[in-house]
Amino acid sequence: MGSLGSRFQSPSQGLEEAAEGTSTSRKHNCECKKRKRNAQCDCDSEQEEDDALLDTPRRKKLKSTSRYIYQTLFLNGENSDIRISALGQEWNLHKVYLCQSGYFSSMFSGSWKESNMMEINLEIPDQNIDTEALQVVFGSLYRDDVLIKPSRVVSILAAACMLQLDGLIQQCGETMKENISAKTVCGYYACASIYGLDSVMKKCLEWLLNNLMTHQNVDLMKELGAEVMEQLIQSSDLFVMQVEMDVYTALKKWMFVQLNPSWDGPIKQLLADADAWLCKRRTDLCEKEPFLNTDEGAPFRSVFKYVRLQYIINDLASARILERDNILPPDWLTSVYKNQWFAMLRTEFDNDNGPQEANKEEFELSSMRCGRKLTKDGDYCWRWTGFNFGFDLLVTYTNRFIVFKRNTLSQPCGGAVSLQPRRHLAYRLRLASFDSRGKLVCSRSTGYQLLTLEKDQEYVVMNLDSRLLSFPLYVCCNFLYTSPQSDNRPDSSEQESTARIVS
């Protein structure tokens, strides 16, 4: 061990060393200042690291540049070099800002007479454009952000399209897609069709496919035109509640309010009044002609022809309603009855065990559409009504599983079920839940699938994550129970069988 003196410095010695250190530090700082600006200095980096740890307050701008420009140049019109007049109102504006618009950029840069004019009177051929929309559109040239109210988006979009403002057009499209509801969907779709917003049209159709039958609405039915309804009814993506007969019923109600737009009542009363109106019409006019063959019914033919009648006549009560209503031309039903009879014979004589090869095109065109609403979480088991060529399919929802079961044990009569060892089907199952405006909250789909089931066999179709589910939950299924037939002629095996019998 050394002496105490070797381990402790004297106060004077410490002061001397400290002074020496300070002198050295000052000398180092002086040398750093003499270096070139692009040289790296250790002391600078240490200082920056220290600054990074500190929360240095910054002086806030009292007024942003964008707000100043908007207030001074647009609202006050200071230093204006052009005056725009439209719809009885004037705006003192600036060419340098107007040139952001493709419309004005072409006007000022070309050989048009307006390129040197100080005052321009704009002709507004579009009735959707008003002065409030022009105020918003002109103002958007002077500011970074624009607030578009959903109630004003159509007129603003019309003005933005006229003045060729791509950024504002896109913003209008996003506003429309985020605010689709029963009150706005028809207006938004029509507007998007006029101004070429394909993505908005697609979003509106998706909303209608999901909500037309799951959340039926009288006002919506009054607004929907035949062209849009035709697209909905022919789509396999239509969320059907409960079976295809309900599609026909929805169309009957829609046709009634289209012909009687002054009707005002609850949705629950609509079907009864539609049936009463049809009955009275047949009685008063002694009308034996099917309604769609009359002048009054002709505009609805193109829509009704997409109802998948083959899944309605498979149920006795539904078939009788079709005959009673006398809406459809008889030849429509005759051809369907014939095709379904041949399909039943094919399955009865073991020539058709169901689809075994992928045929998505046929599936989309002619699959059976059906659905179910699960109001709350619990256990459910159901079947969809109608004769499905001996394929009795039970659907079960329990413990977050959806299960298909081919049922052959308990049947009311022997001819109701096929006892073939194996049957095939094509299917697609979709689940969805919606918010109060009909917007999708969550959705899941199996996609197009092929399935083979033996007698009384069960198959788990979907295992659900409880975190992604909300109720009420809507279940929508598409099924194809028989093999697709390109025409009504017998297939080769049937021809060979017939030839053997004849010989």
Coordinates of C-alpha atoms in Angstrom, one line a residue:
M1 CA 0.0 0.0 0.0
G2 CA 1.3 3.5 -0.7
S3 CA 1.2 6.4 1.6
L4 CA -1.9 8.5 2.0
G5 CA -0.2 11.3 0.1
S6 CA 0.1 9.0 -3.0
R7 CA -3.7 8.3 -2.9
F8 CA -5.0 11.9 -2.3
Q9 CA -4.1 15.0 -4.2
S10 CA -3.6 18.3 -2.4
P11 CA -6.2 21.0 -3.1
S12 CA -3.7 23.2 -4.9
Q13 CA -2.6 20.3 -7.1
G14 CA -6.2 19.6 -8.0
L15 CA -6.9 23.2 -8.9
E16 CA -3.8 23.4 -11.1
E17 CA -4.9 20.3 -13.0
A18 CA -8.4 21.6 -13.4
A19 CA -7.1 24.9 -14.8
E20 CA -4.8 23.0 -17.1
G21 CA -7.7 20.9 -18.3
T22 CA -9.8 24.1 -18.9
S23 CA -7.0 25.6 -20.9
T24 CA -6.7 22.5 -23.0
S25 CA -10.4 22.4 -23.6
R26 CA -10.5 26.0 -24.8
K27 CA -7.5 25.4 -27.0
H28 CA -9.4 22.4 -28.5
N29 CA -12.5 24.5 -29.1
C30 CA -10.5 27.1 -30.9
E31 CA -8.9 24.6 -33.1
C32 CA -12.3 23.1 -33.9
K33 CA -13.6 26.5 -35.0
K34 CA -10.6 26.9 -37.4
R35 CA -11.5 23.7 -39.1
K36 CA -13.5 23.6 -42.4
R37 CA -17.2 23.3 -42.1
N38 CA -17.4 19.9 -43.6
A39 CA -14.9 18.4 -41.1
Q40 CA -16.2 16.1 -38.4
C41 CA -15.7 17.3 -34.9
D42 CA -16.1 15.1 -31.8
C43 CA -17.1 17.9 -29.6
D44 CA -19.9 19.0 -32.0
S45 CA -21.4 15.5 -32.1
E46 CA -21.3 15.3 -28.3
Q47 CA -23.1 18.6 -28.1
E48 CA -25.8 17.3 -30.7
E49 CA -26.3 14.2 -28.6
D50 CA -26.8 16.3 -25.5
D51 CA -29.3 18.5 -27.4
A52 CA -31.2 15.5 -28.6
L53 CA -32.0 14.6 -25.0
L54 CA -33.4 18.0 -24.3
D55 CA -37.0 19.1 -25.0
T56 CA -36.4 22.4 -26.7
P57 CA -39.6 24.4 -27.0
R58 CA -40.3 25.8 -30.4
R59 CA -42.1 29.0 -31.2
K60 CA -45.5 28.3 -32.8
K61 CA -46.5 30.0 -35.9
L62 CA -49.5 32.2 -35.2
K63 CA -50.8 31.7 -38.8
S64 CA -49.7 29.1 -41.3
T65 CA -48.6 30.2 -44.8
S66 CA -51.5 28.2 -46.4
R67 CA -54.1 30.0 -44.2
Y68 CA -52.5 33.4 -45.0
I69 CA -52.6 32.7 -48.7
Y70 CA -56.2 31.5 -48.5
Q71 CA -57.4 34.5 -46.5
T72 CA -55.4 37.2 -48.3
L73 CA -55.4 36.1 -51.9
F74 CA -58.6 34.0 -52.2
L75 CA -61.1 35.4 -49.7
N76 CA -59.8 39.0 -49.9
G77 CA -58.8 38.9 -53.6
E78 CA -55.7 41.0 -53.1
N79 CA -53.4 41.5 -56.1
S80 CA -56.0 39.7 -58.3
D81 CA -55.2 39.6 -62.0
I82 CA -58.4 38.0 -63.3
R83 CA -62.1 38.0 -62.5
I84 CA -64.2 34.9 -62.9
S85 CA -68.0 35.2 -63.2
A86 CA -70.4 32.3 -63.0
L87 CA -74.0 31.7 -61.9
G88 CA -74.4 35.4 -60.9
Q89 CA -71.3 35.5 -58.6
E90 CA -67.8 36.9 -59.1
W91 CA -64.4 35.7 -57.8
N92 CA -61.2 37.8 -57.9
L93 CA -58.5 35.2 -58.5
H94 CA -55.0 34.7 -59.8
K95 CA -53.9 33.0 -63.0
V96 CA -50.9 31.4 -61.4
Y97 CA -53.2 29.5 -59.0
L98 CA -55.9 28.9 -61.6
C99 CA -53.3 27.1 -63.8
Q100 CA -53.4 24.2 -61.4
S101 CA -56.7 23.4 -63.1
G102 CA -56.4 21.6 -66.5
Y103 CA -59.4 23.6 -67.7
F104 CA -57.8 27.0 -67.0
S105 CA -54.3 25.8 -67.9
S106 CA -55.4 25.0 -71.5
M107 CA -57.4 28.2 -71.7
F108 CA -54.5 30.5 -70.7
S109 CA -51.7 28.7 -72.5
G110 CA -53.4 28.2 -75.9
S111 CA -54.6 30.5 -78.6
W112 CA -58.0 31.0 -77.0
K113 CA -59.3 34.5 -76.8
E114 CA -59.7 34.1 -73.0
S115 CA -55.9 33.8 -72.6
N116 CA -55.4 37.6 -72.5
M117 CA -58.8 38.5 -71.0
M118 CA -59.0 40.1 -67.5
E119 CA -62.6 39.0 -67.0
I120 CA -64.1 35.6 -67.9
N121 CA -67.7 34.6 -67.8
L122 CA -67.9 30.8 -67.2
E123 CA -70.8 28.9 -68.8
I124 CA -72.0 26.2 -66.4
P125 CA -73.8 23.5 -68.4
D126 CA -74.0 21.0 -65.5
Q127 CA -77.0 21.4 -63.2
N128 CA -75.2 19.7 -60.4
I129 CA -72.8 22.7 -60.0
D130 CA -73.9 25.6 -57.8
T131 CA -72.1 28.7 -56.4
E132 CA -71.2 26.9 -53.1
A133 CA -69.5 24.1 -55.0
L134 CA -67.5 26.7 -57.1
Q135 CA -66.5 28.5 -53.9
V136 CA -65.1 25.2 -52.5
V137 CA -63.4 24.3 -55.8
F138 CA -61.8 27.7 -56.4
G139 CA -60.7 27.8 -52.8
S140 CA -59.0 24.4 -53.0
L141 CA -56.4 26.0 -55.4
Y142 CA -55.3 28.2 -52.5
R143 CA -55.0 25.8 -49.6
D144 CA -53.5 22.4 -48.7
D145 CA -56.6 20.7 -47.5
V146 CA -60.3 20.8 -48.3
L147 CA -63.2 19.7 -46.1
I148 CA -65.8 17.9 -48.2
K149 CA -69.2 17.4 -46.6
P150 CA -70.9 14.2 -47.7
S151 CA -74.1 16.2 -48.4
R152 CA -72.2 18.5 -50.8
V153 CA -69.9 15.9 -52.4
V154 CA -71.9 15.5 -55.6
S155 CA -71.9 19.2 -56.5
I156 CA -68.2 19.5 -55.6
L157 CA -67.4 16.5 -57.7
A158 CA -69.3 18.0 -60.7
A159 CA -67.3 21.3 -60.4
A160 CA -64.0 19.5 -59.9
C161 CA -64.6 17.4 -63.1
M162 CA -65.5 20.5 -65.1
L163 CA -62.3 22.2 -64.0
Q164 CA -60.2 19.0 -64.3
L165 CA -58.9 18.9 -60.8
D166 CA -57.7 15.3 -60.4
G167 CA -56.7 15.5 -56.8
L168 CA -60.1 16.9 -55.7
I169 CA -61.9 14.4 -57.8
Q170 CA -60.1 11.6 -56.1
Q171 CA -60.9 13.1 -52.7
C172 CA -64.6 13.3 -53.6
G173 CA -64.5 9.6 -54.6
E174 CA -63.0 8.6 -51.2
T175 CA -65.6 10.7 -49.4
M176 CA -68.4 9.0 -51.2
K177 CA -67.0 5.5 -50.6
E178 CA -66.7 6.2 -46.8
N179 CA -70.3 7.5 -46.6
I180 CA -72.4 5.0 -48.5
S181 CA -75.7 4.3 -46.8
A182 CA -79.3 3.6 -47.7
K183 CA -79.9 7.3 -48.1
T184 CA -76.8 8.0 -50.3
V185 CA -76.1 4.8 -52.3
C186 CA -78.4 5.5 -55.3
G187 CA -77.4 9.1 -55.6
Y188 CA -73.7 8.3 -55.3
Y189 CA -74.0 5.5 -57.9
A190 CA -75.7 7.7 -60.4
C191 CA -73.2 10.5 -59.8
A192 CA -70.2 8.1 -60.2
S193 CA -71.7 6.8 -63.4
I194 CA -71.9 10.3 -64.8
Y195 CA -68.4 11.4 -63.9
G196 CA -66.6 8.1 -64.5
L197 CA -65.7 7.0 -61.0
D198 CA -65.7 3.3 -61.5
S199 CA -64.3 2.5 -58.0
V200 CA -67.3 4.3 -56.4
M201 CA -69.8 2.5 -58.6
K202 CA -68.2 -0.8 -57.6
K203 CA -68.4 0.1 -53.9
C204 CA -72.0 1.1 -54.2
L205 CA -72.9 -2.2 -55.9
E206 CA -71.1 -4.1 -53.2
W207 CA -73.0 -2.3 -50.6
L208 CA -76.3 -3.0 -52.4
L209 CA -75.5 -6.7 -52.8
N210 CA -74.9 -7.0 -49.1
N211 CA -77.8 -4.9 -47.9
L212 CA -80.7 -5.1 -50.4
M213 CA -82.2 -8.2 -48.7
T214 CA -80.5 -8.2 -45.3
H215 CA -81.7 -4.7 -44.5
Q216 CA -84.8 -4.1 -46.7
N217 CA -85.7 -0.4 -47.0
V218 CA -88.8 1.1 -48.6
D219 CA -87.2 4.4 -49.6
L220 CA -84.2 2.5 -51.1
M221 CA -86.6 0.3 -53.2
K222 CA -88.3 3.4 -54.5
E223 CA -85.0 4.9 -55.7
L224 CA -83.5 1.8 -57.3
G225 CA -83.9 1.8 -61.0
A226 CA -84.3 -1.3 -63.2
E227 CA -80.7 -1.1 -64.6
V228 CA -79.1 -1.4 -61.1
M229 CA -81.6 -3.9 -59.9
E230 CA -80.9 -6.1 -62.9
Q231 CA -77.2 -6.2 -61.9
L232 CA -78.0 -7.1 -58.4
I233 CA -80.5 -9.9 -59.1
Q234 CA -78.3 -11.7 -61.6
S235 CA -75.2 -11.7 -59.3
S236 CA -74.3 -14.8 -57.2
D237 CA -72.8 -12.4 -54.6
L238 CA -76.3 -11.2 -53.7
F239 CA -76.8 -11.8 -49.9
V240 CA -80.1 -13.7 -50.0
M241 CA -82.3 -14.1 -47.0
Q242 CA -83.7 -16.9 -46.8
V243 CA -84.1 -18.7 -50.2
E244 CA -84.6 -17.8 -53.8
M245 CA -88.3 -17.4 -53.3
D246 CA -87.4 -14.4 -51.2
V247 CA -85.6 -12.8 -54.1
Y248 CA -88.8 -13.1 -56.1
T249 CA -90.8 -11.6 -53.2
A250 CA -88.4 -8.7 -52.9
L251 CA -88.8 -8.0 -56.6
K252 CA -92.6 -8.1 -56.3
K253 CA -92.4 -5.4 -53.5
W254 CA -89.9 -3.4 -55.5
M255 CA -92.1 -3.4 -58.6
F256 CA -95.1 -2.4 -56.5
V257 CA -93.4 0.7 -55.0
Q258 CA -92.0 1.6 -58.4
L259 CA -95.5 1.7 -59.9
N260 CA -97.0 3.3 -56.7
P261 CA -94.3 5.8 -55.5
S262 CA -96.8 7.5 -53.2
W263 CA -97.2 4.4 -51.1
D264 CA -96.2 5.1 -47.6
G265 CA -96.1 2.5 -44.9
P266 CA -93.8 0.1 -42.9
I267 CA -91.7 -2.5 -44.6
K268 CA -93.8 -5.3 -42.9
Q269 CA -96.9 -4.1 -44.6
L270 CA -95.4 -3.8 -48.1
L271 CA -95.8 -7.5 -49.2
A272 CA -99.5 -7.6 -48.2
D273 CA -100.3 -4.4 -50.0
A274 CA -98.4 -5.6 -53.1
D275 CA -100.3 -8.8 -53.2
A276 CA -103.6 -7.0 -52.7
W277 CA -102.8 -4.6 -55.5
L278 CA -102.0 -7.5 -57.9
C279 CA -105.2 -9.3 -56.9
K280 CA -107.3 -6.2 -57.4
R281 CA -105.7 -5.5 -60.8
R282 CA -106.5 -9.0 -62.0
T283 CA -110.1 -8.8 -60.7
D284 CA -110.9 -5.3 -62.0
L285 CA -109.4 -5.8 -65.4
C286 CA -110.2 -9.5 -65.8
E287 CA -106.6 -9.7 -66.7
K288 CA -105.5 -13.2 -67.7
E289 CA -102.3 -12.0 -69.4
P290 CA -99.2 -12.4 -67.3
F291 CA -98.3 -9.0 -65.8
L292 CA -94.8 -8.9 -67.4
N293 CA -96.5 -9.2 -70.9
T294 CA -98.5 -6.1 -70.3
D295 CA -97.4 -2.6 -71.2
E296 CA -97.3 -1.7 -67.5
G297 CA -95.2 -4.7 -66.6
A298 CA -92.8 -4.7 -69.6
P299 CA -90.1 -2.5 -68.0
F300 CA -89.6 -5.1 -65.3
R301 CA -89.1 -8.1 -67.6
S302 CA -85.3 -7.7 -67.8
V303 CA -85.1 -7.9 -64.0
F304 CA -87.4 -10.8 -63.3
K305 CA -85.7 -13.0 -65.9
Y306 CA -82.6 -13.3 -63.6
V307 CA -84.6 -14.9 -60.8
R308 CA -83.3 -18.5 -60.5
L309 CA -86.7 -20.1 -60.9
Q310 CA -85.3 -23.6 -60.7
Y311 CA -84.9 -23.2 -57.0
I312 CA -88.4 -21.8 -56.5
I313 CA -90.5 -24.5 -58.2
N314 CA -88.7 -27.1 -56.0
D315 CA -90.9 -26.0 -53.2
L316 CA -94.7 -26.7 -53.5
A317 CA -95.9 -23.6 -51.6
S318 CA -93.6 -21.3 -53.6
A319 CA -94.7 -22.8 -57.0
R320 CA -98.3 -22.2 -56.1
I321 CA -97.6 -18.5 -55.4
L322 CA -96.0 -18.1 -58.8
E323 CA -99.1 -19.6 -60.4
R324 CA -101.4 -17.4 -58.3
D325 CA -99.5 -14.1 -58.9
N326 CA -99.5 -14.6 -62.7
I327 CA -96.6 -12.2 -63.0
L328 CA -94.3 -14.4 -65.1
P329 CA -94.9 -15.5 -68.7
P330 CA -95.9 -19.2 -68.8
D331 CA -93.1 -20.2 -71.2
W332 CA -90.5 -19.1 -68.6
L333 CA -91.9 -21.6 -66.1
T334 CA -92.5 -24.4 -68.7
S335 CA -88.8 -24.5 -69.7
V336 CA -87.7 -24.5 -66.0
Y337 CA -90.1 -27.3 -65.1
K338 CA -88.7 -29.4 -68.0
N339 CA -85.1 -28.8 -67.1
Q340 CA -85.7 -29.7 -63.4
W341 CA -87.5 -32.9 -64.3
F342 CA -84.6 -34.0 -66.4
A343 CA -82.2 -33.1 -63.6
M344 CA -84.2 -35.2 -61.1
L345 CA -84.2 -38.2 -63.5
R346 CA -80.5 -38.0 -63.9
T347 CA -79.9 -38.1 -60.1
E348 CA -82.6 -40.8 -59.6
F349 CA -80.9 -43.2 -62.1
D350 CA -77.4 -42.7 -60.8
N351 CA -76.2 -40.7 -63.8
D352 CA -75.5 -37.6 -61.8
N353 CA -73.9 -37.7 -58.3
G354 CA -73.2 -33.9 -58.4
P355 CA -70.4 -31.7 -59.6
Q356 CA -67.0 -33.3 -59.4
E357 CA -64.9 -30.8 -61.5
A358 CA -64.5 -27.1 -61.1
N359 CA -66.8 -25.1 -63.2
K360 CA -66.9 -21.6 -61.6
E361 CA -68.6 -20.0 -64.5
E362 CA -71.7 -22.3 -64.2
F363 CA -71.6 -21.9 -60.4
E364 CA -71.8 -18.1 -60.7
L365 CA -74.7 -18.3 -63.2
S366 CA -76.9 -20.9 -61.7
S367 CA -76.0 -21.8 -58.1
M368 CA -78.7 -21.9 -55.4
R369 CA -78.6 -18.8 -53.3
C370 CA -79.8 -18.9 -49.6
G371 CA -79.0 -17.4 -46.3
R372 CA -79.7 -17.1 -42.6
K373 CA -79.5 -14.5 -39.9
L374 CA -78.0 -15.5 -36.5
T375 CA -79.2 -12.8 -34.1
K376 CA -76.8 -13.8 -31.3
D377 CA -74.2 -16.3 -30.4
G378 CA -75.5 -19.7 -29.6
D379 CA -76.3 -23.1 -31.2
Y380 CA -78.3 -23.3 -34.5
C381 CA -79.3 -26.1 -36.8
W382 CA -81.3 -25.6 -40.0
R383 CA -82.0 -26.7 -43.6
W384 CA -83.2 -24.6 -46.5
T385 CA -86.6 -25.6 -47.8
G386 CA -87.1 -27.2 -51.2
F387 CA -86.3 -30.5 -52.9
N388 CA -82.6 -30.6 -53.7
F389 CA -82.5 -33.8 -55.7
G390 CA -82.3 -36.0 -52.7
F391 CA -79.5 -34.1 -51.1
D392 CA -80.8 -33.2 -47.6
L393 CA -78.1 -30.8 -46.2
L394 CA -78.2 -29.8 -42.6
V395 CA -76.2 -26.8 -41.5
T396 CA -75.1 -26.4 -37.9
Y397 CA -73.5 -23.4 -36.1
T398 CA -72.1 -24.3 -32.7
N399 CA -69.0 -23.4 -30.6
R400 CA -67.8 -21.1 -33.5
F401 CA -67.9 -24.0 -36.0
I402 CA -70.1 -24.2 -39.1
V403 CA -70.7 -27.8 -40.1
F404 CA -72.4 -29.4 -43.1
K405 CA -74.1 -32.8 -42.7
R406 CA -75.6 -35.0 -45.4
N407 CA -78.7 -36.3 -43.7
T408 CA -80.2 -39.7 -44.7
L409 CA -81.7 -41.1 -41.5
S410 CA -84.7 -39.1 -40.6
Q411 CA -86.9 -38.3 -43.5
P412 CA -90.7 -37.7 -43.9
C413 CA -90.9 -40.0 -47.0
G414 CA -88.7 -42.3 -48.9
G415 CA -88.4 -40.3 -52.0
A416 CA -87.1 -37.2 -50.2
V417 CA -83.5 -38.4 -50.0
S418 CA -80.9 -40.1 -52.2
L419 CA -79.3 -43.1 -50.7
Q420 CA -76.3 -43.2 -53.1
P421 CA -73.1 -44.0 -51.2
R422 CA -71.5 -40.6 -52.2
R423 CA -72.8 -37.3 -53.3
H424 CA -70.9 -34.3 -54.5
L425 CA -71.7 -30.6 -54.3
A426 CA -70.0 -27.3 -55.1
Y427 CA -70.5 -24.5 -52.5
R428 CA -69.3 -21.2 -51.2
L429 CA -70.1 -19.9 -47.7
R430 CA -69.8 -16.3 -46.6
L431 CA -70.3 -14.7 -43.3
A432 CA -70.7 -11.0 -42.6
S433 CA -71.8 -8.5 -40.0
F434 CA -72.7 -4.8 -40.6
D435 CA -72.9 -1.5 -38.7
S436 CA -75.9 0.7 -38.5
R437 CA -75.2 2.1 -42.0
G438 CA -74.8 -1.3 -43.6
K439 CA -71.0 -1.1 -43.8
L440 CA -69.1 -4.3 -43.4
V441 CA -67.7 -4.8 -39.9
C442 CA -66.3 -8.2 -40.6
S443 CA -66.5 -10.8 -43.3
R444 CA -65.2 -14.3 -44.1
S445 CA -65.6 -16.6 -47.1
T446 CA -64.6 -20.1 -48.0
G447 CA -64.3 -19.3 -51.7
Y448 CA -65.5 -21.8 -54.3
Q449 CA -65.2 -25.4 -53.0
L450 CA -66.0 -28.9 -54.1
L451 CA -67.1 -31.4 -51.4
T452 CA -67.9 -35.1 -51.4
L453 CA -70.1 -36.5 -48.5
E454 CA -71.0 -40.1 -47.7
K455 CA -74.3 -40.9 -46.0
D456 CA -74.7 -39.0 -42.7
Q457 CA -71.2 -37.7 -43.0
E458 CA -70.3 -34.3 -41.4
Y459 CA -67.8 -31.8 -42.6
V460 CA -66.5 -28.7 -40.8
V461 CA -66.8 -25.9 -43.3
M462 CA -65.4 -23.0 -41.2
N463 CA -63.7 -22.5 -37.8
L464 CA -64.4 -19.0 -36.6
D465 CA -62.2 -16.7 -34.6
S466 CA -64.3 -15.1 -31.8
R467 CA -62.3 -11.9 -31.9
L468 CA -63.4 -11.2 -35.5
L469 CA -67.1 -11.9 -35.0
S470 CA -70.0 -9.6 -34.1
F471 CA -73.7 -10.2 -34.0
P472 CA -76.2 -10.3 -35.7
L473 CA -74.2 -12.5 -38.1
Y474 CA -75.4 -13.1 -41.6
V475 CA -74.7 -16.5 -43.3
C476 CA -74.9 -16.6 -47.1
C477 CA -74.4 -19.9 -49.1
N478 CA -74.3 -20.8 -52.7
F479 CA -74.9 -24.5 -53.7
L480 CA -74.7 -26.5 -56.9
Y481 CA -76.2 -30.0 -56.3
T482 CA -76.2 -31.4 -59.8
S483 CA -73.6 -31.4 -62.6
P484 CA -73.7 -28.5 -65.0
Q485 CA -75.6 -29.3 -68.2
S486 CA -74.7 -27.3 -71.3
D487 CA -78.1 -28.1 -72.9
N488 CA -81.2 -30.2 -72.5
R489 CA -80.0 -33.1 -74.6
P490 CA -79.2 -36.4 -72.9
D491 CA -75.5 -37.0 -72.2
S492 CA -73.6 -39.9 -73.8
S493 CA -74.3 -42.4 -71.1
E494 CA -78.0 -41.7 -71.4
Q495 CA -77.8 -42.1 -75.2
E496 CA -76.0 -45.4 -74.9
S497 CA -78.6 -46.7 -72.4
T498 CA -81.5 -45.6 -74.7
A499 CA -79.8 -47.4 -77.6
R500 CA -79.5 -50.6 -75.7
I501 CA -83.2 -50.5 -74.7
V502 CA -84.2 -49.9 -78.3
S503 CA -82.1 -52.7 -79.7

